[in-house]
Amino acid sequence: MQIQENISLKPYNTFGIKVQARYFVECFHIHDICDAIAFQKENKLPLLILGGGSNILFTKDFEGLVLKISLFGKKIIKEDENHLWLKVQAGENWNELVEYCVANNWGGIENLTLIPGTVGAAPMQNIGAYGVELQEVFECLEAFHIATGEIHRFDKKDCKFGYRESVFKNELKNQYIILAVTLKLFKNPILNYSYADVQKFLSEHHITPSVQSISEAVRQIRLAKLPNPAEIGNAGSFFKNPYVSKKHYEYLKRDYPNMPAYTLDENTYKVPAAWLIEQAGWKGYQEGDAGVHHKQPLVLINKGNAKGHEIWQLAQKIKKNVEAKFGVTLQTEVNIY
Ligand code: FAD
Ligand code: NAP
């Protein structure tokens, strides 16, 4: 384990923000993590656990220890006629895991194709896309308890998964380092292609639904709509899709009859944040190098040299404006440091 000083975090965040970490360490083994945490405690440093940096906005230099998780490996730990349980180390790349499962025809995560980042970060916000969430295949995880150095097991109910939420973003925030995640995958996949864009893609291309074809459909839809962080800095959706009450939904629908919305229960509706932001006139907006993507307004972008605080200020302006226009408060999905 090598603790480095004054390291640029630009290569470690997909927004491409130029900030520095006072200390930086990459951990390949559990004993590296133990040593790094001992150093952090001894020097009373703030701690930041880093995966692929695809859900983070740095607004200033980090005056503490950045601990990058690079634990690798995966193994089948159990199998029966219909399922297999795959234990995956936290540093593995999420999309490479999806490709591996798709190639083996193990169903469950094909709709989550092309989500950037690591396996260890996936439970943090219960990653989801195209009608599927991690929790549907999640069996358990192992996590390092920072305060005691013990390793604790979390089953699904312990994680308190919600819409882009988990216990690790709330009650247990900054208390655990996720080390490995076990997924329960399907040998006889149950396919989910109910999402409109996926259905449309399959029917337009006359493709029979399968684990492979759904993964490919999602891949192509995403490539056509979302900015590639390797080309233009971003961290995916900046805000979560808000939930509104039935009363609020009906009130908005009177003024905006074309407003899309999805019913969650008889009193709750989900309204796409992208639609609200676009209606408020922000799509394609730019202020210096900070901007709003021209195809997907939920994605804020760094066109080159934007500072983290400039992107954050732009996000605040959008939030205020959407609140004033629709009475809907957007919540940030990206983790702000
Ligand atoms: P990081 O950004 O490194 O970290 C995110 C948070 O998790 C931080 O608070 C960090 O401290 C914490 N963390 C990371 N690893 C660990 C660990 N091992 N233990 C404890 N804490 C940890 N998300 C979706 O849900 N659905 C999508 O469809 C989606 N699409 C995206 C598309 C693009 C183009 C981009 C850029 C992002 C997208 N995201 C999406 C967001 C992001 O990819 C996911 O949230 C991903 O899981 C983040 O992984 P990461 O390793 O990059 O996490
Ligand atoms: P979209 O298809 O334009 O749909 C807009 C929003 O409407 C989505 O966010 C989705 O909510 C909701 N929606 C659409 N069809 C739905 C249905 N049948 N039932 C319930 N809700 C529905 O969305 P998009 O921007 O192209 O993204 C496609 C998928 O990828 C979405 O699931 C989105 O969450 C995911 N994605 C996430 C990120 C991220 O960073 N978090 C980035 C890019 C894409 P949901 O978000 O709940 O699905």
mmCIF file of C-alpha atoms and ligand atoms in Angstrom, residues 125 128-131 163-164 194-197 222 225-226 235-237 241 262 270 272 296 298-299 333, ligand 2:
data_model
loop_
_atom_site.group_PDB
_atom_site.id
_atom_site.type_symbol
_atom_site.label_atom_id
_atom_site.label_comp_id
_atom_site.label_asym_id
_atom_site.label_seq_id
_atom_site.Cartn_x
_atom_site.Cartn_y
_atom_site.Cartn_z
ATOM 1 C CA GLN A 125 -27.886 3.952 -4.700
ATOM 2 C CA GLY A 128 -31.418 1.103 -11.763
ATOM 3 C CA ALA A 129 -32.311 1.546 -15.403
ATOM 4 C CA TYR A 130 -34.861 0.415 -17.972
ATOM 5 C CA GLY A 131 -37.262 -1.053 -15.449
ATOM 6 C CA TYR A 163 -35.447 4.487 -5.468
ATOM 7 C CA ARG A 164 -31.721 5.353 -5.914
ATOM 8 C CA SER A 194 -41.588 -3.514 -20.634
ATOM 9 C CA TYR A 195 -39.716 -0.207 -20.813
ATOM 10 C CA ALA A 196 -40.991 1.709 -23.865
ATOM 11 C CA ASP A 197 -37.595 2.421 -25.468
ATOM 12 C CA ARG A 222 -27.844 4.613 -24.187
ATOM 13 C CA LYS A 225 -28.879 9.415 -25.956
ATOM 14 C CA LEU A 226 -26.288 9.824 -23.222
ATOM 15 C CA ALA A 235 -22.073 11.933 -13.843
ATOM 16 C CA GLY A 236 -25.308 10.712 -15.434
ATOM 17 C CA SER A 237 -28.594 12.005 -14.022
ATOM 18 C CA ASN A 241 -37.029 11.808 -10.663
ATOM 19 C CA TYR A 262 -45.931 7.208 -13.924
ATOM 20 C CA LYS A 270 -43.294 9.967 -10.620
ATOM 21 C CA PRO A 272 -39.520 12.733 -15.170
ATOM 22 C CA GLN A 296 -30.827 14.582 -21.991
ATOM 23 C CA LEU A 298 -31.156 15.636 -16.602
ATOM 24 C CA VAL A 299 -27.443 15.305 -17.319
ATOM 25 C CA GLU A 333 -28.724 12.136 -7.057
HETATM 26 P P1 NAP B 2 -36.644 7.956 -20.380
HETATM 27 O O1 NAP B 2 -36.850 6.660 -21.062
HETATM 28 O O2 NAP B 2 -36.612 9.202 -21.203
HETATM 29 O O3 NAP B 2 -37.758 8.109 -19.244
HETATM 30 C C1 NAP B 2 -37.797 9.279 -18.437
HETATM 31 C C2 NAP B 2 -38.094 8.871 -17.025
HETATM 32 O O4 NAP B 2 -39.388 8.319 -16.954
HETATM 33 C C3 NAP B 2 -37.131 7.835 -16.559
HETATM 34 O O5 NAP B 2 -36.217 8.436 -15.723
HETATM 35 C C4 NAP B 2 -37.972 6.761 -15.899
HETATM 36 O O6 NAP B 2 -37.774 6.673 -14.514
HETATM 37 C C5 NAP B 2 -39.409 7.150 -16.179
HETATM 38 N N1 NAP B 2 -40.025 6.022 -16.904
HETATM 39 C C6 NAP B 2 -39.961 5.760 -18.225
HETATM 40 N N2 NAP B 2 -40.691 4.653 -18.513
HETATM 41 C C7 NAP B 2 -41.179 4.202 -17.342
HETATM 42 C C8 NAP B 2 -41.994 3.107 -16.981
HETATM 43 N N3 NAP B 2 -42.436 2.241 -17.891
HETATM 44 N N4 NAP B 2 -42.309 2.953 -15.689
HETATM 45 C C9 NAP B 2 -41.860 3.806 -14.752
HETATM 46 N N5 NAP B 2 -41.075 4.870 -15.030
HETATM 47 C C10 NAP B 2 -40.750 5.065 -16.309
HETATM 48 O O7 NAP B 2 -35.325 7.879 -19.473
HETATM 49 P P2 NAP B 2 -33.799 8.053 -19.873
HETATM 50 O O8 NAP B 2 -33.301 9.316 -19.348
HETATM 51 O O9 NAP B 2 -33.603 7.730 -21.326
HETATM 52 O O10 NAP B 2 -33.129 6.889 -19.017
HETATM 53 C C11 NAP B 2 -33.413 5.539 -19.310
HETATM 54 C C12 NAP B 2 -33.177 4.698 -18.069
HETATM 55 O O11 NAP B 2 -31.794 4.763 -17.693
HETATM 56 C C13 NAP B 2 -33.969 5.178 -16.846
HETATM 57 O O12 NAP B 2 -34.355 4.047 -16.117
HETATM 58 C C14 NAP B 2 -32.976 6.006 -16.070
HETATM 59 O O13 NAP B 2 -33.231 5.985 -14.678
HETATM 60 C C15 NAP B 2 -31.657 5.297 -16.402
HETATM 61 N N6 NAP B 2 -30.550 6.263 -16.387
HETATM 62 C C16 NAP B 2 -30.073 6.637 -15.181
HETATM 63 C C17 NAP B 2 -29.012 7.519 -15.100
HETATM 64 C C18 NAP B 2 -28.455 7.889 -13.761
HETATM 65 O O14 NAP B 2 -27.400 8.487 -13.704
HETATM 66 N N7 NAP B 2 -29.098 7.554 -12.682
HETATM 67 C C19 NAP B 2 -28.449 8.042 -16.251
HETATM 68 C C20 NAP B 2 -28.982 7.653 -17.467
HETATM 69 C C21 NAP B 2 -30.040 6.754 -17.531
HETATM 70 P P3 NAP B 2 -36.646 5.733 -13.869
HETATM 71 O O15 NAP B 2 -35.434 6.589 -13.786
HETATM 72 O O16 NAP B 2 -37.226 5.417 -12.532
HETATM 73 O O17 NAP B 2 -36.456 4.531 -14.730
#
